[in-house]
Coordinates of C-alpha atoms in Angstrom, one line a residue:
I85 CA 94.9 121.8 50.3
N86 CA 97.9 120.2 51.9
E87 CA 100.6 119.7 49.2
S88 CA 101.5 116.2 50.6
I89 CA 97.9 115.1 50.0
K90 CA 97.9 116.4 46.5
K91 CA 101.0 114.4 45.6
T92 CA 99.9 111.2 47.3
F93 CA 96.9 110.3 45.2
S94 CA 96.3 110.7 41.5
L95 CA 93.0 112.1 40.2
K96 CA 91.9 108.6 39.1
K97 CA 92.7 107.1 42.5
S98 CA 91.0 110.0 44.3
I99 CA 87.8 109.6 42.2
L100 CA 87.9 105.8 42.9
F101 CA 88.2 106.4 46.6
V102 CA 85.2 108.9 46.6
L103 CA 83.0 106.5 44.6
A104 CA 84.0 103.6 46.9
G105 CA 83.2 105.7 49.9
I106 CA 79.8 106.6 48.5
I107 CA 79.0 102.9 47.8
L108 CA 80.2 101.8 51.2
L109 CA 78.2 104.6 52.8
I110 CA 75.0 103.4 51.1
V111 CA 75.7 99.7 52.0
G112 CA 76.6 100.7 55.6
G113 CA 73.4 102.8 55.8
K114 CA 71.4 99.7 54.7
W115 CA 73.2 97.6 57.3
V116 CA 72.5 100.1 60.1
V117 CA 68.8 100.3 59.2
D118 CA 68.5 96.5 58.9
G119 CA 70.4 95.9 62.1
A120 CA 68.4 98.5 64.0
V121 CA 65.2 96.9 63.0
E122 CA 66.5 93.4 64.0
V123 CA 67.6 94.7 67.4
A124 CA 64.2 96.4 67.9
L125 CA 62.4 93.2 67.0
L126 CA 64.7 91.0 69.1
F127 CA 64.2 93.0 72.2
G128 CA 60.6 94.0 71.6
I129 CA 61.5 97.7 71.5
R130 CA 59.9 100.3 69.2
E131 CA 62.1 101.0 66.2
A132 CA 61.9 104.7 67.1
V133 CA 63.7 103.9 70.4
I134 CA 66.5 102.2 68.6
S135 CA 66.8 105.0 66.1
L136 CA 66.7 107.6 68.8
T137 CA 69.5 105.9 70.7
I138 CA 71.8 103.4 68.9
V139 CA 71.4 104.7 65.3
A140 CA 71.6 108.4 66.5
F141 CA 74.7 107.6 68.4
G142 CA 76.4 105.8 65.5
T143 CA 75.6 108.5 63.0
S144 CA 76.8 111.2 65.4
L145 CA 80.2 109.7 66.1
P146 CA 81.9 111.7 63.3
E147 CA 80.4 114.9 64.7
L148 CA 81.6 113.9 68.2
A149 CA 85.1 113.3 66.8
T150 CA 85.1 116.7 65.0
C151 CA 83.9 118.5 68.2
V152 CA 86.5 116.8 70.4
V153 CA 89.3 117.7 68.0
A154 CA 87.9 121.3 67.7
A155 CA 87.8 121.5 71.5
Y156 CA 91.3 120.2 71.8
K157 CA 92.5 122.7 69.3
K158 CA 90.5 125.5 71.0
N159 CA 88.2 126.2 68.0
P160 CA 84.8 126.7 69.8
G161 CA 83.1 128.1 66.7
I162 CA 83.5 124.8 65.0
I163 CA 81.8 123.0 67.9
I164 CA 78.6 125.1 68.2
G165 CA 78.4 125.5 64.4
N166 CA 78.8 121.7 63.9
V167 CA 76.1 120.8 66.4
I168 CA 73.6 123.4 65.3
G169 CA 74.4 123.1 61.6
S170 CA 74.1 119.3 61.7
N171 CA 70.7 119.6 63.3
I172 CA 69.5 122.2 60.8
F173 CA 70.8 120.1 57.9
N174 CA 69.2 116.9 59.3
I175 CA 65.8 118.5 59.9
L176 CA 65.5 120.6 56.8
F177 CA 67.5 118.7 54.1
V178 CA 67.7 115.0 55.2
L179 CA 64.0 114.9 56.3
G180 CA 63.1 116.9 53.2
I181 CA 64.8 114.6 50.8
S182 CA 63.4 111.5 52.6
A183 CA 59.9 112.9 52.4
I184 CA 60.3 113.6 48.6
I185 CA 61.3 109.9 48.1
K186 CA 58.5 108.6 50.2
P187 CA 56.0 110.4 52.5
I188 CA 56.9 109.9 56.2
P189 CA 54.1 109.1 58.5
Y190 CA 54.3 110.8 61.9
D191 CA 53.9 108.6 64.9
K192 CA 52.4 110.6 67.8
T193 CA 54.5 108.7 70.3
L194 CA 57.4 110.8 69.0
N195 CA 55.8 113.9 70.6
Y196 CA 57.8 113.2 73.7
D197 CA 61.1 113.0 71.8
L198 CA 60.2 116.1 69.8
S199 CA 59.5 118.0 73.0
I200 CA 62.9 116.9 74.4
G201 CA 64.5 118.2 71.2
V202 CA 62.8 121.6 71.6
F203 CA 63.6 121.7 75.3
S204 CA 67.3 120.9 74.6
L205 CA 67.4 123.7 72.0
L206 CA 65.8 126.2 74.4
L207 CA 68.2 125.2 77.2
L208 CA 71.2 125.7 74.8
I209 CA 69.9 129.1 73.9
A210 CA 69.3 130.0 77.5
F211 CA 72.8 128.8 78.4
L212 CA 74.4 130.8 75.6
I213 CA 72.4 134.0 76.0
F214 CA 72.3 134.2 79.8
S215 CA 75.8 133.0 80.6
K216 CA 77.9 135.9 81.9
K217 CA 80.8 135.0 79.7
T218 CA 78.6 133.9 76.8
K219 CA 80.1 130.5 76.6
L220 CA 79.2 126.9 77.6
N221 CA 81.1 125.9 80.7
K222 CA 81.8 122.5 82.2
W223 CA 78.7 122.5 84.3
H224 CA 76.6 123.2 81.2
G225 CA 78.2 120.1 79.6
V226 CA 77.5 118.1 82.7
V227 CA 73.8 119.2 82.7
F228 CA 73.4 118.2 79.0
I229 CA 75.0 114.8 79.6
I230 CA 72.8 114.1 82.7
L231 CA 69.7 115.2 80.8
Y232 CA 70.6 112.9 77.9
A233 CA 71.1 110.0 80.4
V234 CA 67.7 110.7 82.0
Y235 CA 66.2 110.9 78.5
I236 CA 67.7 107.5 77.5
I237 CA 66.6 105.9 80.7
S238 CA 63.1 107.3 80.3
L239 CA 62.9 105.8 76.8
Y240 CA 63.5 102.3 78.1
Y241 CA 61.3 102.6 81.2
Y242 CA 58.4 104.4 79.9
F243 CA 58.2 103.6 76.2

C-alpha cells in the first residue's frame, strides 16, 4: 500500500468511507433500477432492452476506465482478465446470489441476447487463438465495436 495513503486517513475515517460507499452503492443501485424501469415505461421499451443497454453501460464504466488505464500503461493481462473475470463473476456469483434471494424467471425473448453473448465469446476465443501474434489488434476492436453497434440497433428495431 502506498505510504501516503496510509498516512492520509485514520482507521476510523477509512471504515466510515467504506461504509458510506456501501450505503451509497445500495442507494445508487436502487436509483438505477427504478430509473431504468421508468425509462422503459416512458418509451414503451422492454425492461430487458434498457438493462441490456443503459444499465449495462453504466455498470461497465468502471471496467472501461480500468481497461483504458491498463491499455495506456501497457498492461494487457489486466484488460483481458478484467473483461473475462467480470463476466464470469456476473454470471456465476451475481446471478447466483440474486437467484438465492429470489428465483429469476427466464424470458425466452432473451434467447437472442444470450446467443449474442455466446457468439461474442466464441469470436473472442477465435481472435485470440487464431491470431498470428496471439493478441487483439485494432481491427479486432473495430469489429467488436461495430458488432456492438449492430446489436444495439437491432434491439431497438426488432425488439
